[in-house]
Amino acid sequence: MNKFLLISLFTAALTVSASESTFHLAKELLDEGSYTLSAIEFRRFAMESEQRADQAGAYLFSSYAYLQNQDGRSSAEMNDRAEQADRDSVYINEHSLLSAESARIQNDTASALYFYDALAADSESADFQTFARRRSAAIHLSNLDFKAARSALELSPSDETLALEALETYMNGSDKSPKIGGLWGLIPGAGYWYSGEIANGFRSLILNSLFIYGMAHTAEEDQWGAFSIITFFEITWYSGSIYGGIDSAQRYNQERLHTALDAIEGDLSYQPKPDMVVPVFKLKIHF
């Protein structure tokens, strides 16, 4: 074996070793929660690799890491690079799921729904289908499209009885009007009571009552300096009663929606399978 061949083999071995070190570093950073650094290292590995399958897996890891950092734009970019390398669609489920999640984080609900629907239609995995249907139902519910939300749940391969019941409960309920809450707030505490915040209502009533008493007492004693100060604070508390009525109605509506969304989505999550040989990227769905 000549000297040139030995040098070439040695160089290749060093390159492979360096690439593996880059990948393992990226994986360690991901496990530690250093998502941006992890995404960069996965990206570096993909750029160093000459194997298209390895590139695709590494870019998907990078996309996943960016998602954990709520960076939907960078995640989508890495997913696009993975698709360019993965011409055989080995990762079709992963591409669709990460694309949908990236769009969802960026509040691009139309694109998110497109990818979730594609995932539900194309995947042969019941877990991926269930994930996609539940995410779709949650988006439709947030958009108050009850018919589409119900349809998505009914198409799920899993038992969605509890989710459908939560949807029906939400549909049969009613929101509180912030305008009415503000009008009730003209009576200290009543705006909070309108939305069911009993403790806040009594707190508002007691504070306003104390300051009103202080205003009356200082006026009776001709203590106009103290009267002015107390009146200033009472204006603040009284305004707070009105705005509190508005805010409490909005909080009631948000909590009502979130309760329904939590019942529909449950504990949906997804993580790379730990037993896959690196840099193969496969997701495991959790409910």
PDB file of C-alpha atoms in Angstrom:
ATOM      1  CA  MET A   1       0.000   0.000   0.000  1.00  0.00           C
ATOM      2  CA  ASN A   2       1.627   3.268  -1.085  1.00  0.00           C
ATOM      3  CA  LYS A   3       2.085   6.352   1.089  1.00  0.00           C
ATOM      4  CA  PHE A   4      -0.619   8.371  -0.734  1.00  0.00           C
ATOM      5  CA  LEU A   5      -3.259   5.719  -0.076  1.00  0.00           C
ATOM      6  CA  LEU A   6      -2.309   5.523   3.619  1.00  0.00           C
ATOM      7  CA  ILE A   7      -2.592   9.290   3.950  1.00  0.00           C
ATOM      8  CA  SER A   8      -5.963   9.255   2.193  1.00  0.00           C
ATOM      9  CA  LEU A   9      -7.336   6.535   4.476  1.00  0.00           C
ATOM     10  CA  PHE A  10      -6.018   8.317   7.562  1.00  0.00           C
ATOM     11  CA  THR A  11      -7.573  11.608   6.451  1.00  0.00           C
ATOM     12  CA  ALA A  12     -10.897   9.917   5.734  1.00  0.00           C
ATOM     13  CA  ALA A  13     -10.850   8.274   9.157  1.00  0.00           C
ATOM     14  CA  LEU A  14     -10.210  11.638  10.827  1.00  0.00           C
ATOM     15  CA  THR A  15     -13.041  13.219   8.846  1.00  0.00           C
ATOM     16  CA  VAL A  16     -15.506  10.495   9.851  1.00  0.00           C
ATOM     17  CA  SER A  17     -14.401  10.771  13.457  1.00  0.00           C
ATOM     18  CA  ALA A  18     -14.798  14.554  13.435  1.00  0.00           C
ATOM     19  CA  SER A  19     -18.257  14.275  11.891  1.00  0.00           C
ATOM     20  CA  GLU A  20     -19.358  11.736  14.478  1.00  0.00           C
ATOM     21  CA  SER A  21     -18.048  14.003  17.236  1.00  0.00           C
ATOM     22  CA  THR A  22     -20.052  16.891  15.793  1.00  0.00           C
ATOM     23  CA  PHE A  23     -23.200  14.788  15.749  1.00  0.00           C
ATOM     24  CA  HIS A  24     -22.750  13.483  19.300  1.00  0.00           C
ATOM     25  CA  LEU A  25     -22.076  17.022  20.535  1.00  0.00           C
ATOM     26  CA  ALA A  26     -25.277  18.191  18.854  1.00  0.00           C
ATOM     27  CA  LYS A  27     -27.216  15.332  20.479  1.00  0.00           C
ATOM     28  CA  GLU A  28     -25.795  16.155  23.911  1.00  0.00           C
ATOM     29  CA  LEU A  29     -26.712  19.831  23.509  1.00  0.00           C
ATOM     30  CA  LEU A  30     -30.229  18.801  22.489  1.00  0.00           C
ATOM     31  CA  ASP A  31     -30.597  16.599  25.568  1.00  0.00           C
ATOM     32  CA  GLU A  32     -29.340  19.465  27.759  1.00  0.00           C
ATOM     33  CA  GLY A  33     -31.893  21.894  26.311  1.00  0.00           C
ATOM     34  CA  SER A  34     -29.346  24.080  24.486  1.00  0.00           C
ATOM     35  CA  TYR A  35     -31.551  24.058  21.430  1.00  0.00           C
ATOM     36  CA  THR A  36     -30.027  26.797  19.292  1.00  0.00           C
ATOM     37  CA  LEU A  37     -26.475  25.482  19.733  1.00  0.00           C
ATOM     38  CA  SER A  38     -27.719  21.962  19.085  1.00  0.00           C
ATOM     39  CA  ALA A  39     -29.450  23.045  15.872  1.00  0.00           C
ATOM     40  CA  ILE A  40     -26.248  24.703  14.656  1.00  0.00           C
ATOM     41  CA  GLU A  41     -24.177  21.568  15.320  1.00  0.00           C
ATOM     42  CA  PHE A  42     -26.676  19.321  13.548  1.00  0.00           C
ATOM     43  CA  ARG A  43     -26.565  21.734  10.642  1.00  0.00           C
ATOM     44  CA  ARG A  44     -22.766  21.623  10.653  1.00  0.00           C
ATOM     45  CA  PHE A  45     -22.834  17.819  10.551  1.00  0.00           C
ATOM     46  CA  ALA A  46     -25.223  17.868   7.593  1.00  0.00           C
ATOM     47  CA  MET A  47     -22.970  20.255   5.672  1.00  0.00           C
ATOM     48  CA  GLU A  48     -19.899  18.122   6.405  1.00  0.00           C
ATOM     49  CA  SER A  49     -21.543  14.833   5.429  1.00  0.00           C
ATOM     50  CA  GLU A  50     -21.341  13.501   1.876  1.00  0.00           C
ATOM     51  CA  GLN A  51     -24.200  11.031   2.376  1.00  0.00           C
ATOM     52  CA  ARG A  52     -27.582  12.448   1.401  1.00  0.00           C
ATOM     53  CA  ALA A  53     -29.424  10.210   3.863  1.00  0.00           C
ATOM     54  CA  ASP A  54     -27.215  11.452   6.694  1.00  0.00           C
ATOM     55  CA  GLN A  55     -27.743  15.043   5.568  1.00  0.00           C
ATOM     56  CA  ALA A  56     -31.518  14.607   5.606  1.00  0.00           C
ATOM     57  CA  GLY A  57     -31.526  13.090   9.092  1.00  0.00           C
ATOM     58  CA  ALA A  58     -29.226  15.784  10.482  1.00  0.00           C
ATOM     59  CA  TYR A  59     -31.255  18.623   8.967  1.00  0.00           C
ATOM     60  CA  LEU A  60     -34.405  17.126  10.499  1.00  0.00           C
ATOM     61  CA  PHE A  61     -32.679  16.994  13.872  1.00  0.00           C
ATOM     62  CA  SER A  62     -31.777  20.660  13.381  1.00  0.00           C
ATOM     63  CA  SER A  63     -35.366  21.475  12.434  1.00  0.00           C
ATOM     64  CA  TYR A  64     -36.607  19.704  15.557  1.00  0.00           C
ATOM     65  CA  ALA A  65     -34.117  21.568  17.768  1.00  0.00           C
ATOM     66  CA  TYR A  66     -35.197  24.932  16.364  1.00  0.00           C
ATOM     67  CA  LEU A  67     -38.825  24.003  17.066  1.00  0.00           C
ATOM     68  CA  GLN A  68     -37.987  23.368  20.716  1.00  0.00           C
ATOM     69  CA  ASN A  69     -36.694  26.940  20.812  1.00  0.00           C
ATOM     70  CA  GLN A  70     -39.920  28.237  19.212  1.00  0.00           C
ATOM     71  CA  ASP A  71     -38.009  29.325  16.091  1.00  0.00           C
ATOM     72  CA  GLY A  72     -40.485  28.274  13.439  1.00  0.00           C
ATOM     73  CA  ARG A  73     -38.780  30.089  10.577  1.00  0.00           C
ATOM     74  CA  SER A  74     -35.392  28.405  11.060  1.00  0.00           C
ATOM     75  CA  SER A  75     -37.107  25.072  11.631  1.00  0.00           C
ATOM     76  CA  ALA A  76     -38.935  25.368   8.310  1.00  0.00           C
ATOM     77  CA  GLU A  77     -35.680  26.236   6.523  1.00  0.00           C
ATOM     78  CA  MET A  78     -33.932  23.133   7.908  1.00  0.00           C
ATOM     79  CA  ASN A  79     -36.921  20.975   7.021  1.00  0.00           C
ATOM     80  CA  ASP A  80     -36.774  22.267   3.445  1.00  0.00           C
ATOM     81  CA  ARG A  81     -33.101  21.328   3.249  1.00  0.00           C
ATOM     82  CA  ALA A  82     -33.911  17.877   4.564  1.00  0.00           C
ATOM     83  CA  GLU A  83     -36.549  17.428   1.851  1.00  0.00           C
ATOM     84  CA  GLN A  84     -34.026  18.418  -0.822  1.00  0.00           C
ATOM     85  CA  ALA A  85     -31.624  15.761   0.459  1.00  0.00           C
ATOM     86  CA  ASP A  86     -34.332  13.138   1.063  1.00  0.00           C
ATOM     87  CA  ARG A  87     -35.501  12.539  -2.490  1.00  0.00           C
ATOM     88  CA  ASP A  88     -36.881   9.086  -1.648  1.00  0.00           C
ATOM     89  CA  SER A  89     -39.271  10.461   1.016  1.00  0.00           C
ATOM     90  CA  VAL A  90     -37.915   8.191   3.720  1.00  0.00           C
ATOM     91  CA  TYR A  91     -39.057  10.769   6.254  1.00  0.00           C
ATOM     92  CA  ILE A  92     -42.453  11.690   4.819  1.00  0.00           C
ATOM     93  CA  ASN A  93     -44.187  11.619   8.220  1.00  0.00           C
ATOM     94  CA  GLU A  94     -41.442  13.656   9.840  1.00  0.00           C
ATOM     95  CA  HIS A  95     -41.404  16.227   7.040  1.00  0.00           C
ATOM     96  CA  SER A  96     -45.150  16.800   7.259  1.00  0.00           C
ATOM     97  CA  LEU A  97     -45.261  16.966  11.046  1.00  0.00           C
ATOM     98  CA  LEU A  98     -42.315  19.364  11.383  1.00  0.00           C
ATOM     99  CA  SER A  99     -43.668  21.520   8.542  1.00  0.00           C
ATOM    100  CA  ALA A 100     -47.043  21.731  10.272  1.00  0.00           C
ATOM    101  CA  GLU A 101     -45.533  22.526  13.650  1.00  0.00           C
ATOM    102  CA  SER A 102     -43.258  25.196  12.140  1.00  0.00           C
ATOM    103  CA  ALA A 103     -46.237  26.863  10.476  1.00  0.00           C
ATOM    104  CA  ARG A 104     -48.288  26.656  13.679  1.00  0.00           C
ATOM    105  CA  ILE A 105     -45.583  28.401  15.692  1.00  0.00           C
ATOM    106  CA  GLN A 106     -45.501  31.161  13.084  1.00  0.00           C
ATOM    107  CA  ASN A 107     -49.318  31.501  13.339  1.00  0.00           C
ATOM    108  CA  ASP A 108     -49.690  30.450   9.710  1.00  0.00           C
ATOM    109  CA  THR A 109     -52.773  28.379  10.412  1.00  0.00           C
ATOM    110  CA  ALA A 110     -53.661  27.810   6.748  1.00  0.00           C
ATOM    111  CA  SER A 111     -50.292  26.173   6.046  1.00  0.00           C
ATOM    112  CA  ALA A 112     -50.389  24.271   9.322  1.00  0.00           C
ATOM    113  CA  LEU A 113     -53.794  22.805   8.476  1.00  0.00           C
ATOM    114  CA  TYR A 114     -52.563  21.859   5.000  1.00  0.00           C
ATOM    115  CA  PHE A 115     -49.628  19.886   6.411  1.00  0.00           C
ATOM    116  CA  TYR A 116     -51.683  18.292   9.195  1.00  0.00           C
ATOM    117  CA  ASP A 117     -54.268  17.161   6.641  1.00  0.00           C
ATOM    118  CA  ALA A 118     -51.502  15.790   4.418  1.00  0.00           C
ATOM    119  CA  LEU A 119     -49.987  13.939   7.364  1.00  0.00           C
ATOM    120  CA  ALA A 120     -53.352  12.447   8.343  1.00  0.00           C
ATOM    121  CA  ALA A 121     -54.076  11.372   4.765  1.00  0.00           C
ATOM    122  CA  ASP A 122     -50.645  10.052   3.780  1.00  0.00           C
ATOM    123  CA  SER A 123     -49.352   8.465   6.956  1.00  0.00           C
ATOM    124  CA  GLU A 124     -49.906   4.788   7.607  1.00  0.00           C
ATOM    125  CA  SER A 125     -49.232   5.319  11.309  1.00  0.00           C
ATOM    126  CA  ALA A 126     -52.290   5.640  13.558  1.00  0.00           C
ATOM    127  CA  ASP A 127     -50.234   7.715  16.013  1.00  0.00           C
ATOM    128  CA  PHE A 128     -49.282  10.274  13.367  1.00  0.00           C
ATOM    129  CA  GLN A 129     -52.863  10.376  12.084  1.00  0.00           C
ATOM    130  CA  THR A 130     -54.223  10.942  15.586  1.00  0.00           C
ATOM    131  CA  PHE A 131     -51.667  13.681  16.232  1.00  0.00           C
ATOM    132  CA  ALA A 132     -52.612  15.455  13.011  1.00  0.00           C
ATOM    133  CA  ARG A 133     -56.368  15.184  13.565  1.00  0.00           C
ATOM    134  CA  ARG A 134     -56.180  16.514  17.109  1.00  0.00           C
ATOM    135  CA  ARG A 135     -53.953  19.421  16.108  1.00  0.00           C
ATOM    136  CA  SER A 136     -56.323  20.237  13.235  1.00  0.00           C
ATOM    137  CA  ALA A 137     -59.329  20.107  15.539  1.00  0.00           C
ATOM    138  CA  ALA A 138     -57.613  22.469  17.988  1.00  0.00           C
ATOM    139  CA  ILE A 139     -56.859  24.997  15.249  1.00  0.00           C
ATOM    140  CA  HIS A 140     -60.405  24.831  13.902  1.00  0.00           C
ATOM    141  CA  LEU A 141     -61.806  25.304  17.393  1.00  0.00           C
ATOM    142  CA  SER A 142     -59.552  28.331  17.956  1.00  0.00           C
ATOM    143  CA  ASN A 143     -61.000  29.727  14.726  1.00  0.00           C
ATOM    144  CA  LEU A 144     -64.518  28.898  16.035  1.00  0.00           C
ATOM    145  CA  ASP A 145     -65.090  26.540  13.106  1.00  0.00           C
ATOM    146  CA  PHE A 146     -66.956  23.933  15.159  1.00  0.00           C
ATOM    147  CA  LYS A 147     -68.039  21.817  12.207  1.00  0.00           C
ATOM    148  CA  ALA A 148     -64.471  21.376  10.955  1.00  0.00           C
ATOM    149  CA  ALA A 149     -63.219  20.670  14.480  1.00  0.00           C
ATOM    150  CA  ARG A 150     -65.820  17.938  14.963  1.00  0.00           C
ATOM    151  CA  SER A 151     -65.040  16.459  11.550  1.00  0.00           C
ATOM    152  CA  ALA A 152     -61.314  16.283  12.317  1.00  0.00           C
ATOM    153  CA  LEU A 153     -61.961  14.427  15.581  1.00  0.00           C
ATOM    154  CA  GLU A 154     -64.424  12.036  13.964  1.00  0.00           C
ATOM    155  CA  LEU A 155     -61.809  11.132  11.335  1.00  0.00           C
ATOM    156  CA  SER A 156     -59.210  10.302  13.983  1.00  0.00           C
ATOM    157  CA  PRO A 157     -58.322   6.599  14.232  1.00  0.00           C
ATOM    158  CA  SER A 158     -58.285   6.867  18.041  1.00  0.00           C
ATOM    159  CA  ASP A 159     -61.174   7.042  20.495  1.00  0.00           C
ATOM    160  CA  GLU A 160     -61.985  10.756  20.721  1.00  0.00           C
ATOM    161  CA  THR A 161     -65.071  10.488  22.944  1.00  0.00           C
ATOM    162  CA  LEU A 162     -63.693  12.796  25.635  1.00  0.00           C
ATOM    163  CA  ALA A 163     -62.484  15.328  23.075  1.00  0.00           C
ATOM    164  CA  LEU A 164     -65.853  15.381  21.323  1.00  0.00           C
ATOM    165  CA  GLU A 165     -67.596  15.839  24.667  1.00  0.00           C
ATOM    166  CA  ALA A 166     -65.318  18.776  25.465  1.00  0.00           C
ATOM    167  CA  LEU A 167     -66.096  20.289  22.084  1.00  0.00           C
ATOM    168  CA  GLU A 168     -69.844  19.924  22.667  1.00  0.00           C
ATOM    169  CA  THR A 169     -69.503  21.465  26.122  1.00  0.00           C
ATOM    170  CA  TYR A 170     -67.713  24.452  24.671  1.00  0.00           C
ATOM    171  CA  MET A 171     -70.248  24.843  21.863  1.00  0.00           C
ATOM    172  CA  ASN A 172     -73.174  24.685  24.315  1.00  0.00           C
ATOM    173  CA  GLY A 173     -71.576  27.231  26.645  1.00  0.00           C
ATOM    174  CA  SER A 174     -71.332  30.952  26.116  1.00  0.00           C
ATOM    175  CA  ASP A 175     -68.670  33.603  26.443  1.00  0.00           C
ATOM    176  CA  LYS A 176     -68.864  36.599  28.731  1.00  0.00           C
ATOM    177  CA  SER A 177     -69.178  40.032  27.153  1.00  0.00           C
ATOM    178  CA  PRO A 178     -66.255  42.346  28.040  1.00  0.00           C
ATOM    179  CA  LYS A 179     -68.562  45.299  27.406  1.00  0.00           C
ATOM    180  CA  ILE A 180     -71.128  44.045  29.910  1.00  0.00           C
ATOM    181  CA  GLY A 181     -68.300  43.213  32.327  1.00  0.00           C
ATOM    182  CA  GLY A 182     -67.115  46.818  32.108  1.00  0.00           C
ATOM    183  CA  LEU A 183     -70.641  48.152  32.699  1.00  0.00           C
ATOM    184  CA  TRP A 184     -71.057  45.922  35.748  1.00  0.00           C
ATOM    185  CA  GLY A 185     -67.688  47.242  36.895  1.00  0.00           C
ATOM    186  CA  LEU A 186     -69.335  50.609  37.527  1.00  0.00           C
ATOM    187  CA  ILE A 187     -70.489  48.907  40.711  1.00  0.00           C
ATOM    188  CA  PRO A 188     -67.227  48.015  42.497  1.00  0.00           C
ATOM    189  CA  GLY A 189     -66.730  44.243  42.418  1.00  0.00           C
ATOM    190  CA  ALA A 190     -69.743  43.442  40.246  1.00  0.00           C
ATOM    191  CA  GLY A 191     -67.696  43.245  37.037  1.00  0.00           C
ATOM    192  CA  TYR A 192     -65.554  40.506  38.580  1.00  0.00           C
ATOM    193  CA  TRP A 193     -68.618  38.659  39.907  1.00  0.00           C
ATOM    194  CA  TYR A 194     -70.131  38.698  36.423  1.00  0.00           C
ATOM    195  CA  SER A 195     -67.256  36.501  35.234  1.00  0.00           C
ATOM    196  CA  GLY A 196     -67.155  34.326  38.330  1.00  0.00           C
ATOM    197  CA  GLU A 197     -64.121  35.918  40.029  1.00  0.00           C
ATOM    198  CA  ILE A 198     -65.708  36.123  43.477  1.00  0.00           C
ATOM    199  CA  ALA A 199     -62.555  36.829  45.503  1.00  0.00           C
ATOM    200  CA  ASN A 200     -61.408  39.622  43.169  1.00  0.00           C
ATOM    201  CA  GLY A 201     -64.905  41.088  43.332  1.00  0.00           C
ATOM    202  CA  PHE A 202     -64.911  41.285  47.125  1.00  0.00           C
ATOM    203  CA  ARG A 203     -61.380  42.681  47.100  1.00  0.00           C
ATOM    204  CA  SER A 204     -62.460  45.438  44.737  1.00  0.00           C
ATOM    205  CA  LEU A 205     -65.590  46.171  46.812  1.00  0.00           C
ATOM    206  CA  ILE A 206     -63.661  46.387  50.094  1.00  0.00           C
ATOM    207  CA  LEU A 207     -60.899  48.623  48.719  1.00  0.00           C
ATOM    208  CA  ASN A 208     -63.304  50.994  47.012  1.00  0.00           C
ATOM    209  CA  SER A 209     -65.486  51.113  50.117  1.00  0.00           C
ATOM    210  CA  LEU A 210     -62.523  51.980  52.319  1.00  0.00           C
ATOM    211  CA  PHE A 211     -61.376  54.777  50.034  1.00  0.00           C
ATOM    212  CA  ILE A 212     -64.899  56.150  49.623  1.00  0.00           C
ATOM    213  CA  TYR A 213     -65.234  56.168  53.421  1.00  0.00           C
ATOM    214  CA  GLY A 214     -61.895  57.959  53.667  1.00  0.00           C
ATOM    215  CA  MET A 215     -63.053  60.578  51.157  1.00  0.00           C
ATOM    216  CA  ALA A 216     -66.273  61.163  53.086  1.00  0.00           C
ATOM    217  CA  HIS A 217     -64.486  61.340  56.445  1.00  0.00           C
ATOM    218  CA  THR A 218     -61.754  63.772  55.331  1.00  0.00           C
ATOM    219  CA  ALA A 219     -64.329  65.972  53.590  1.00  0.00           C
ATOM    220  CA  GLU A 220     -66.394  66.067  56.764  1.00  0.00           C
ATOM    221  CA  GLU A 221     -63.316  67.055  58.763  1.00  0.00           C
ATOM    222  CA  ASP A 222     -62.281  69.648  56.151  1.00  0.00           C
ATOM    223  CA  GLN A 223     -58.992  67.803  55.605  1.00  0.00           C
ATOM    224  CA  TRP A 224     -58.819  68.719  51.950  1.00  0.00           C
ATOM    225  CA  GLY A 225     -55.200  67.762  51.446  1.00  0.00           C
ATOM    226  CA  ALA A 226     -55.863  64.211  52.638  1.00  0.00           C
ATOM    227  CA  PHE A 227     -59.148  64.245  50.711  1.00  0.00           C
ATOM    228  CA  SER A 228     -57.292  65.029  47.469  1.00  0.00           C
ATOM    229  CA  ILE A 229     -54.806  62.229  47.990  1.00  0.00           C
ATOM    230  CA  ILE A 230     -57.455  59.668  48.879  1.00  0.00           C
ATOM    231  CA  THR A 231     -59.628  60.793  45.960  1.00  0.00           C
ATOM    232  CA  PHE A 232     -56.711  60.320  43.563  1.00  0.00           C
ATOM    233  CA  PHE A 233     -56.228  56.745  44.739  1.00  0.00           C
ATOM    234  CA  GLU A 234     -59.973  56.058  44.710  1.00  0.00           C
ATOM    235  CA  ILE A 235     -60.160  57.163  41.061  1.00  0.00           C
ATOM    236  CA  THR A 236     -57.436  54.579  40.358  1.00  0.00           C
ATOM    237  CA  TRP A 237     -59.264  51.823  42.239  1.00  0.00           C
ATOM    238  CA  TYR A 238     -62.615  52.704  40.687  1.00  0.00           C
ATOM    239  CA  SER A 239     -61.124  52.700  37.186  1.00  0.00           C
ATOM    240  CA  GLY A 240     -59.578  49.368  38.066  1.00  0.00           C
ATOM    241  CA  SER A 241     -63.021  48.021  38.904  1.00  0.00           C
ATOM    242  CA  ILE A 242     -64.268  48.942  35.429  1.00  0.00           C
ATOM    243  CA  TYR A 243     -61.249  47.645  33.553  1.00  0.00           C
ATOM    244  CA  GLY A 244     -61.183  44.616  35.834  1.00  0.00           C
ATOM    245  CA  GLY A 245     -64.679  43.757  34.691  1.00  0.00           C
ATOM    246  CA  ILE A 246     -63.500  43.877  31.088  1.00  0.00           C
ATOM    247  CA  ASP A 247     -60.343  41.850  31.763  1.00  0.00           C
ATOM    248  CA  SER A 248     -62.119  39.221  33.849  1.00  0.00           C
ATOM    249  CA  ALA A 249     -64.586  38.600  31.012  1.00  0.00           C
ATOM    250  CA  GLN A 250     -61.699  38.157  28.590  1.00  0.00           C
ATOM    251  CA  ARG A 251     -59.933  35.817  31.021  1.00  0.00           C
ATOM    252  CA  TYR A 252     -63.128  33.783  31.396  1.00  0.00           C
ATOM    253  CA  ASN A 253     -63.400  33.380  27.625  1.00  0.00           C
ATOM    254  CA  GLN A 254     -59.737  32.413  27.263  1.00  0.00           C
ATOM    255  CA  GLU A 255     -59.901  29.881  30.087  1.00  0.00           C
ATOM    256  CA  ARG A 256     -63.065  28.350  28.623  1.00  0.00           C
ATOM    257  CA  LEU A 257     -61.333  27.934  25.268  1.00  0.00           C
ATOM    258  CA  HIS A 258     -58.119  26.601  26.790  1.00  0.00           C
ATOM    259  CA  THR A 259     -60.061  24.018  28.795  1.00  0.00           C
ATOM    260  CA  ALA A 260     -61.590  22.686  25.590  1.00  0.00           C
ATOM    261  CA  LEU A 261     -58.261  22.783  23.739  1.00  0.00           C
ATOM    262  CA  ASP A 262     -56.528  20.901  26.551  1.00  0.00           C
ATOM    263  CA  ALA A 263     -59.173  18.190  26.412  1.00  0.00           C
ATOM    264  CA  ILE A 264     -58.767  17.868  22.636  1.00  0.00           C
ATOM    265  CA  GLU A 265     -54.976  17.915  22.432  1.00  0.00           C
ATOM    266  CA  GLY A 266     -54.283  16.191  25.738  1.00  0.00           C
ATOM    267  CA  ASP A 267     -50.573  15.666  26.316  1.00  0.00           C
ATOM    268  CA  LEU A 268     -49.604  15.632  22.643  1.00  0.00           C
ATOM    269  CA  SER A 269     -45.858  15.644  22.159  1.00  0.00           C
ATOM    270  CA  TYR A 270     -43.214  14.168  19.901  1.00  0.00           C
ATOM    271  CA  GLN A 271     -39.546  13.347  20.360  1.00  0.00           C
ATOM    272  CA  PRO A 272     -36.845  11.681  18.263  1.00  0.00           C
ATOM    273  CA  LYS A 273     -36.711   7.979  18.992  1.00  0.00           C
ATOM    274  CA  PRO A 274     -33.663   7.431  21.217  1.00  0.00           C
ATOM    275  CA  ASP A 275     -32.967   3.934  19.887  1.00  0.00           C
ATOM    276  CA  MET A 276     -32.482   4.999  16.265  1.00  0.00           C
ATOM    277  CA  VAL A 277     -28.951   4.693  14.833  1.00  0.00           C
ATOM    278  CA  VAL A 278     -27.620   8.196  14.278  1.00  0.00           C
ATOM    279  CA  PRO A 279     -28.187  10.216  12.213  1.00  0.00           C
ATOM    280  CA  VAL A 280     -31.468   8.469  11.364  1.00  0.00           C
ATOM    281  CA  PHE A 281     -34.332  10.725  12.453  1.00  0.00           C
ATOM    282  CA  LYS A 282     -37.600   9.110  13.463  1.00  0.00           C
ATOM    283  CA  LEU A 283     -40.257  10.627  15.703  1.00  0.00           C
ATOM    284  CA  LYS A 284     -42.199   8.947  18.485  1.00  0.00           C
ATOM    285  CA  ILE A 285     -45.647  10.401  19.255  1.00  0.00           C
ATOM    286  CA  HIS A 286     -46.908  10.662  22.829  1.00  0.00           C
ATOM    287  CA  PHE A 287     -50.495  11.261  23.952  1.00  0.00           C
TER     288      PHE A 287
END
